[in-house]
Amino acid sequence: MTELLDLVGIFVFALTGALMGVRKRLDVVGMGVLAEITALGGGVVRDLILNVRPAAFQSLGYVLVPLVATVIVFFWHPHVARVMPVILVLDAAGLGLFSAVGTQKALEYGLSPLHAALLGVMTGVGGGMLRDVLAGEIPTLLYDRQLYAVPAMLGSGAMAALASHGLHGWPATLAAAVLAFGLRIAAMRRKWRAPLARGTGE
């Protein structure tokens, strides 16, 4: 079940990477690279820090799913763009899931709750940051003030706190993921933004 949820999250992240490739007028190879990086980058960085073989290299599905997303966007990107609101909701779900699962995995490898939560955030947002850098963009995480990293931080922090109190397994993971998902959805609907430095105009 966990792997299936992982693959769904990977697929959604890959769609956003391939769509970035369309916007940057990349060919199908460039689209595929951005899709793979967006979908797998955060998890690969996490596993390298944990000094374990990345999960993306243990299952063929992890590599093939982003390629499927690339093909879909390559042929039908206008239709995919039209359902972007649905993709954003699924992206929020993927953010919550990856942040919680990433934190849990880091805890299993002996990291402190704080460091595990940081790796959880990296799992959730790292792929998108790598995508933006490769596409020649300032990572949207840094300049558009969307509350994207904050939900990941809260979800990862909640996962670490629950584990510290002896709560493990899928109920804890689900609770942390839902927290991050709910905050991200609320931020999108209410257009919440991170504050600017004092004295800085909008």
PDB file of C-alpha atoms in Angstrom:
ATOM      1  CA  MET A   1       0.000   0.000   0.000  1.00  0.00           C
ATOM      2  CA  THR A   2       2.823   2.394   0.893  1.00  0.00           C
ATOM      3  CA  GLU A   3       4.561   1.804  -2.432  1.00  0.00           C
ATOM      4  CA  LEU A   4       1.298   2.426  -4.308  1.00  0.00           C
ATOM      5  CA  LEU A   5       0.851   5.761  -2.526  1.00  0.00           C
ATOM      6  CA  ASP A   6       4.491   6.588  -3.275  1.00  0.00           C
ATOM      7  CA  LEU A   7       3.920   5.923  -6.974  1.00  0.00           C
ATOM      8  CA  VAL A   8       0.810   8.128  -7.025  1.00  0.00           C
ATOM      9  CA  GLY A   9       2.773  10.961  -5.419  1.00  0.00           C
ATOM     10  CA  ILE A  10       5.659  10.414  -7.824  1.00  0.00           C
ATOM     11  CA  PHE A  11       3.268  10.539 -10.783  1.00  0.00           C
ATOM     12  CA  VAL A  12       1.768  13.862  -9.692  1.00  0.00           C
ATOM     13  CA  PHE A  13       5.156  15.443  -8.995  1.00  0.00           C
ATOM     14  CA  ALA A  14       6.359  14.187 -12.380  1.00  0.00           C
ATOM     15  CA  LEU A  15       3.417  15.866 -14.111  1.00  0.00           C
ATOM     16  CA  THR A  16       4.455  19.228 -12.671  1.00  0.00           C
ATOM     17  CA  GLY A  17       8.037  18.643 -13.804  1.00  0.00           C
ATOM     18  CA  ALA A  18       6.993  17.739 -17.347  1.00  0.00           C
ATOM     19  CA  LEU A  19       4.687  20.771 -17.498  1.00  0.00           C
ATOM     20  CA  MET A  20       7.633  22.964 -16.530  1.00  0.00           C
ATOM     21  CA  GLY A  21       9.457  21.447 -19.490  1.00  0.00           C
ATOM     22  CA  VAL A  22       6.604  22.456 -21.788  1.00  0.00           C
ATOM     23  CA  ARG A  23       6.639  26.014 -20.447  1.00  0.00           C
ATOM     24  CA  LYS A  24      10.410  26.200 -20.998  1.00  0.00           C
ATOM     25  CA  ARG A  25      10.004  24.778 -24.543  1.00  0.00           C
ATOM     26  CA  LEU A  26      12.204  21.755 -23.801  1.00  0.00           C
ATOM     27  CA  ASP A  27      12.157  18.662 -25.987  1.00  0.00           C
ATOM     28  CA  VAL A  28      10.839  15.334 -24.763  1.00  0.00           C
ATOM     29  CA  VAL A  29      14.217  14.401 -23.252  1.00  0.00           C
ATOM     30  CA  GLY A  30      14.338  17.608 -21.233  1.00  0.00           C
ATOM     31  CA  MET A  31      10.748  17.060 -20.132  1.00  0.00           C
ATOM     32  CA  GLY A  32      11.622  13.564 -18.978  1.00  0.00           C
ATOM     33  CA  VAL A  33      14.642  14.770 -17.022  1.00  0.00           C
ATOM     34  CA  LEU A  34      12.576  17.415 -15.219  1.00  0.00           C
ATOM     35  CA  ALA A  35       9.831  14.882 -14.510  1.00  0.00           C
ATOM     36  CA  GLU A  36      12.297  12.394 -13.024  1.00  0.00           C
ATOM     37  CA  ILE A  37      14.102  15.029 -10.966  1.00  0.00           C
ATOM     38  CA  THR A  38      10.881  16.516  -9.614  1.00  0.00           C
ATOM     39  CA  ALA A  39       9.443  13.148  -8.696  1.00  0.00           C
ATOM     40  CA  LEU A  40      12.530  11.469  -7.266  1.00  0.00           C
ATOM     41  CA  GLY A  41      14.989  14.216  -6.325  1.00  0.00           C
ATOM     42  CA  GLY A  42      13.893  14.788  -2.751  1.00  0.00           C
ATOM     43  CA  GLY A  43      13.840  11.101  -1.882  1.00  0.00           C
ATOM     44  CA  VAL A  44      17.210  10.447  -3.514  1.00  0.00           C
ATOM     45  CA  VAL A  45      18.842  13.310  -1.585  1.00  0.00           C
ATOM     46  CA  ARG A  46      17.312  11.997   1.648  1.00  0.00           C
ATOM     47  CA  ASP A  47      18.584   8.463   1.072  1.00  0.00           C
ATOM     48  CA  LEU A  48      22.061   9.647   0.133  1.00  0.00           C
ATOM     49  CA  ILE A  49      22.229  11.606   3.380  1.00  0.00           C
ATOM     50  CA  LEU A  50      21.101   8.469   5.228  1.00  0.00           C
ATOM     51  CA  ASN A  51      23.830   6.551   3.382  1.00  0.00           C
ATOM     52  CA  VAL A  52      21.405   3.953   1.994  1.00  0.00           C
ATOM     53  CA  ARG A  53      20.640   2.902  -1.549  1.00  0.00           C
ATOM     54  CA  PRO A  54      17.922   5.274  -2.832  1.00  0.00           C
ATOM     55  CA  ALA A  55      14.478   3.713  -2.970  1.00  0.00           C
ATOM     56  CA  ALA A  56      14.172   5.005  -6.530  1.00  0.00           C
ATOM     57  CA  PHE A  57      16.852   2.496  -7.572  1.00  0.00           C
ATOM     58  CA  GLN A  58      15.215  -0.487  -5.916  1.00  0.00           C
ATOM     59  CA  SER A  59      11.996  -0.570  -7.931  1.00  0.00           C
ATOM     60  CA  LEU A  60      11.511  -0.177 -11.669  1.00  0.00           C
ATOM     61  CA  GLY A  61       8.198   1.553 -11.099  1.00  0.00           C
ATOM     62  CA  TYR A  62       9.853   4.553  -9.482  1.00  0.00           C
ATOM     63  CA  VAL A  63      11.689   5.281 -12.740  1.00  0.00           C
ATOM     64  CA  LEU A  64       8.949   4.284 -15.183  1.00  0.00           C
ATOM     65  CA  VAL A  65       6.092   6.261 -13.619  1.00  0.00           C
ATOM     66  CA  PRO A  66       7.713   9.670 -14.315  1.00  0.00           C
ATOM     67  CA  LEU A  67       8.302   8.553 -17.911  1.00  0.00           C
ATOM     68  CA  VAL A  68       4.605   7.711 -18.245  1.00  0.00           C
ATOM     69  CA  ALA A  69       3.761  11.162 -16.888  1.00  0.00           C
ATOM     70  CA  THR A  70       6.139  12.694 -19.445  1.00  0.00           C
ATOM     71  CA  VAL A  71       4.431  10.896 -22.331  1.00  0.00           C
ATOM     72  CA  ILE A  72       1.014  12.053 -21.133  1.00  0.00           C
ATOM     73  CA  VAL A  73       2.127  15.664 -20.895  1.00  0.00           C
ATOM     74  CA  PHE A  74       4.016  15.482 -24.205  1.00  0.00           C
ATOM     75  CA  PHE A  75       0.898  14.508 -26.146  1.00  0.00           C
ATOM     76  CA  TRP A  76      -1.882  16.071 -24.089  1.00  0.00           C
ATOM     77  CA  HIS A  77      -0.362  18.986 -22.162  1.00  0.00           C
ATOM     78  CA  PRO A  78      -3.251  21.398 -22.958  1.00  0.00           C
ATOM     79  CA  HIS A  79      -5.677  18.937 -21.344  1.00  0.00           C
ATOM     80  CA  VAL A  80      -3.355  18.345 -18.386  1.00  0.00           C
ATOM     81  CA  ALA A  81      -3.035  22.103 -17.850  1.00  0.00           C
ATOM     82  CA  ARG A  82      -6.830  22.421 -17.749  1.00  0.00           C
ATOM     83  CA  VAL A  83      -7.057  20.038 -14.806  1.00  0.00           C
ATOM     84  CA  MET A  84      -4.286  21.864 -12.949  1.00  0.00           C
ATOM     85  CA  PRO A  85      -6.538  22.558  -9.917  1.00  0.00           C
ATOM     86  CA  VAL A  86      -6.939  18.811  -9.438  1.00  0.00           C
ATOM     87  CA  ILE A  87      -3.194  18.284  -9.902  1.00  0.00           C
ATOM     88  CA  LEU A  88      -2.477  20.904  -7.248  1.00  0.00           C
ATOM     89  CA  VAL A  89      -4.730  19.093  -4.779  1.00  0.00           C
ATOM     90  CA  LEU A  90      -2.950  15.815  -5.515  1.00  0.00           C
ATOM     91  CA  ASP A  91       0.378  17.632  -5.269  1.00  0.00           C
ATOM     92  CA  ALA A  92      -0.592  18.802  -1.779  1.00  0.00           C
ATOM     93  CA  ALA A  93      -1.410  15.218  -0.863  1.00  0.00           C
ATOM     94  CA  GLY A  94       1.965  14.091  -2.211  1.00  0.00           C
ATOM     95  CA  LEU A  95       3.702  16.826  -0.239  1.00  0.00           C
ATOM     96  CA  GLY A  96       2.105  15.658   2.985  1.00  0.00           C
ATOM     97  CA  LEU A  97       2.754  11.991   2.315  1.00  0.00           C
ATOM     98  CA  PHE A  98       6.391  12.410   1.264  1.00  0.00           C
ATOM     99  CA  SER A  99       7.169  14.705   4.194  1.00  0.00           C
ATOM    100  CA  ALA A 100       5.707  12.285   6.731  1.00  0.00           C
ATOM    101  CA  VAL A 101       7.227   9.164   5.169  1.00  0.00           C
ATOM    102  CA  GLY A 102      10.601  10.877   4.765  1.00  0.00           C
ATOM    103  CA  THR A 103      10.629  11.833   8.435  1.00  0.00           C
ATOM    104  CA  GLN A 104       9.637   8.341   9.500  1.00  0.00           C
ATOM    105  CA  LYS A 105      12.412   6.779   7.423  1.00  0.00           C
ATOM    106  CA  ALA A 106      14.997   9.165   8.860  1.00  0.00           C
ATOM    107  CA  LEU A 107      13.883   8.298  12.385  1.00  0.00           C
ATOM    108  CA  GLU A 108      14.222   4.594  11.593  1.00  0.00           C
ATOM    109  CA  TYR A 109      17.844   5.237  10.659  1.00  0.00           C
ATOM    110  CA  GLY A 110      18.594   6.786  14.019  1.00  0.00           C
ATOM    111  CA  LEU A 111      18.418  10.521  13.326  1.00  0.00           C
ATOM    112  CA  SER A 112      17.236  12.886  16.030  1.00  0.00           C
ATOM    113  CA  PRO A 113      13.643  14.160  15.709  1.00  0.00           C
ATOM    114  CA  LEU A 114      14.882  17.573  14.535  1.00  0.00           C
ATOM    115  CA  HIS A 115      17.179  16.193  11.863  1.00  0.00           C
ATOM    116  CA  ALA A 116      14.562  13.668  10.795  1.00  0.00           C
ATOM    117  CA  ALA A 117      12.016  16.457  10.342  1.00  0.00           C
ATOM    118  CA  LEU A 118      14.495  18.431   8.232  1.00  0.00           C
ATOM    119  CA  LEU A 119      15.001  15.396   6.002  1.00  0.00           C
ATOM    120  CA  GLY A 120      11.243  14.987   5.800  1.00  0.00           C
ATOM    121  CA  VAL A 121      10.932  18.527   4.466  1.00  0.00           C
ATOM    122  CA  MET A 122      13.713  17.814   1.978  1.00  0.00           C
ATOM    123  CA  THR A 123      11.844  14.739   0.796  1.00  0.00           C
ATOM    124  CA  GLY A 124       8.712  16.788   0.167  1.00  0.00           C
ATOM    125  CA  VAL A 125      10.142  19.905  -1.469  1.00  0.00           C
ATOM    126  CA  GLY A 126      13.616  18.906  -2.709  1.00  0.00           C
ATOM    127  CA  GLY A 127      12.509  17.627  -6.105  1.00  0.00           C
ATOM    128  CA  GLY A 128      10.680  20.840  -6.940  1.00  0.00           C
ATOM    129  CA  MET A 129      13.684  22.929  -5.990  1.00  0.00           C
ATOM    130  CA  LEU A 130      15.992  20.833  -8.182  1.00  0.00           C
ATOM    131  CA  ARG A 131      13.483  21.115 -11.032  1.00  0.00           C
ATOM    132  CA  ASP A 132      13.463  24.906 -10.847  1.00  0.00           C
ATOM    133  CA  VAL A 133      17.252  25.131 -10.715  1.00  0.00           C
ATOM    134  CA  LEU A 134      17.647  22.857 -13.744  1.00  0.00           C
ATOM    135  CA  ALA A 135      15.028  24.873 -15.610  1.00  0.00           C
ATOM    136  CA  GLY A 136      16.952  28.077 -14.957  1.00  0.00           C
ATOM    137  CA  GLU A 137      14.413  29.486 -12.511  1.00  0.00           C
ATOM    138  CA  ILE A 138      14.748  30.823  -8.993  1.00  0.00           C
ATOM    139  CA  PRO A 139      13.043  28.069  -6.965  1.00  0.00           C
ATOM    140  CA  THR A 140       9.429  29.089  -6.456  1.00  0.00           C
ATOM    141  CA  LEU A 141       9.874  28.059  -2.848  1.00  0.00           C
ATOM    142  CA  LEU A 142      12.116  31.096  -2.342  1.00  0.00           C
ATOM    143  CA  TYR A 143      10.300  33.921  -4.036  1.00  0.00           C
ATOM    144  CA  ASP A 144       6.584  33.445  -4.593  1.00  0.00           C
ATOM    145  CA  ARG A 145       5.840  33.300  -0.846  1.00  0.00           C
ATOM    146  CA  GLN A 146       3.468  30.373  -1.221  1.00  0.00           C
ATOM    147  CA  LEU A 147       3.043  28.349   1.926  1.00  0.00           C
ATOM    148  CA  TYR A 148       4.584  25.171   0.520  1.00  0.00           C
ATOM    149  CA  ALA A 149       7.533  24.465   2.767  1.00  0.00           C
ATOM    150  CA  VAL A 150       5.593  25.485   5.902  1.00  0.00           C
ATOM    151  CA  PRO A 151       3.014  22.673   5.574  1.00  0.00           C
ATOM    152  CA  ALA A 152       5.873  20.253   4.938  1.00  0.00           C
ATOM    153  CA  MET A 153       7.621  21.530   8.076  1.00  0.00           C
ATOM    154  CA  LEU A 154       4.501  21.106  10.205  1.00  0.00           C
ATOM    155  CA  GLY A 155       3.785  17.651   8.820  1.00  0.00           C
ATOM    156  CA  SER A 156       7.370  16.527   9.345  1.00  0.00           C
ATOM    157  CA  GLY A 157       7.448  18.074  12.815  1.00  0.00           C
ATOM    158  CA  ALA A 158       4.211  16.340  13.747  1.00  0.00           C
ATOM    159  CA  MET A 159       5.582  13.008  12.529  1.00  0.00           C
ATOM    160  CA  ALA A 160       8.744  13.466  14.595  1.00  0.00           C
ATOM    161  CA  ALA A 161       6.728  14.491  17.668  1.00  0.00           C
ATOM    162  CA  LEU A 162       4.377  11.519  17.379  1.00  0.00           C
ATOM    163  CA  ALA A 163       7.305   9.126  16.996  1.00  0.00           C
ATOM    164  CA  SER A 164       9.011  10.675  20.025  1.00  0.00           C
ATOM    165  CA  HIS A 165       5.915   9.796  22.039  1.00  0.00           C
ATOM    166  CA  GLY A 166       5.953   6.201  20.860  1.00  0.00           C
ATOM    167  CA  LEU A 167       3.364   6.565  18.107  1.00  0.00           C
ATOM    168  CA  HIS A 168       4.534   4.821  14.951  1.00  0.00           C
ATOM    169  CA  GLY A 169       3.040   3.069  11.943  1.00  0.00           C
ATOM    170  CA  TRP A 170       0.511   4.168   9.383  1.00  0.00           C
ATOM    171  CA  PRO A 171      -1.879   5.986  11.803  1.00  0.00           C
ATOM    172  CA  ALA A 172       0.887   8.418  12.802  1.00  0.00           C
ATOM    173  CA  THR A 173       2.072   8.800   9.208  1.00  0.00           C
ATOM    174  CA  LEU A 174      -1.476   9.422   8.001  1.00  0.00           C
ATOM    175  CA  ALA A 175      -2.129  11.999  10.727  1.00  0.00           C
ATOM    176  CA  ALA A 176       1.053  13.940   9.886  1.00  0.00           C
ATOM    177  CA  ALA A 177       0.356  13.755   6.151  1.00  0.00           C
ATOM    178  CA  VAL A 178      -3.222  14.978   6.593  1.00  0.00           C
ATOM    179  CA  LEU A 179      -2.000  17.910   8.693  1.00  0.00           C
ATOM    180  CA  ALA A 180       0.403  19.030   5.968  1.00  0.00           C
ATOM    181  CA  PHE A 181      -2.194  18.436   3.255  1.00  0.00           C
ATOM    182  CA  GLY A 182      -4.877  20.409   5.079  1.00  0.00           C
ATOM    183  CA  LEU A 183      -2.633  23.405   5.666  1.00  0.00           C
ATOM    184  CA  ARG A 184      -1.461  23.437   2.043  1.00  0.00           C
ATOM    185  CA  ILE A 185      -5.042  23.306   0.745  1.00  0.00           C
ATOM    186  CA  ALA A 186      -6.107  26.065   3.141  1.00  0.00           C
ATOM    187  CA  ALA A 187      -3.152  28.214   2.027  1.00  0.00           C
ATOM    188  CA  MET A 188      -4.087  27.790  -1.646  1.00  0.00           C
ATOM    189  CA  ARG A 189      -7.764  28.554  -1.122  1.00  0.00           C
ATOM    190  CA  ARG A 190      -7.238  31.499   1.207  1.00  0.00           C
ATOM    191  CA  LYS A 191      -4.147  32.746  -0.660  1.00  0.00           C
ATOM    192  CA  TRP A 192      -2.018  32.811   2.484  1.00  0.00           C
ATOM    193  CA  ARG A 193       1.493  34.119   1.915  1.00  0.00           C
ATOM    194  CA  ALA A 194       4.626  34.165   3.981  1.00  0.00           C
ATOM    195  CA  PRO A 195       5.409  37.674   5.299  1.00  0.00           C
ATOM    196  CA  LEU A 196       8.074  39.889   3.761  1.00  0.00           C
ATOM    197  CA  ALA A 197      10.783  41.607   5.785  1.00  0.00           C
ATOM    198  CA  ARG A 198       9.591  44.694   7.665  1.00  0.00           C
ATOM    199  CA  GLY A 199       9.588  47.772   5.462  1.00  0.00           C
ATOM    200  CA  THR A 200       9.577  45.776   2.247  1.00  0.00           C
ATOM    201  CA  GLY A 201       6.736  46.651  -0.115  1.00  0.00           C
ATOM    202  CA  GLU A 202       4.513  44.099  -1.807  1.00  0.00           C
TER     203      GLU A 202
END
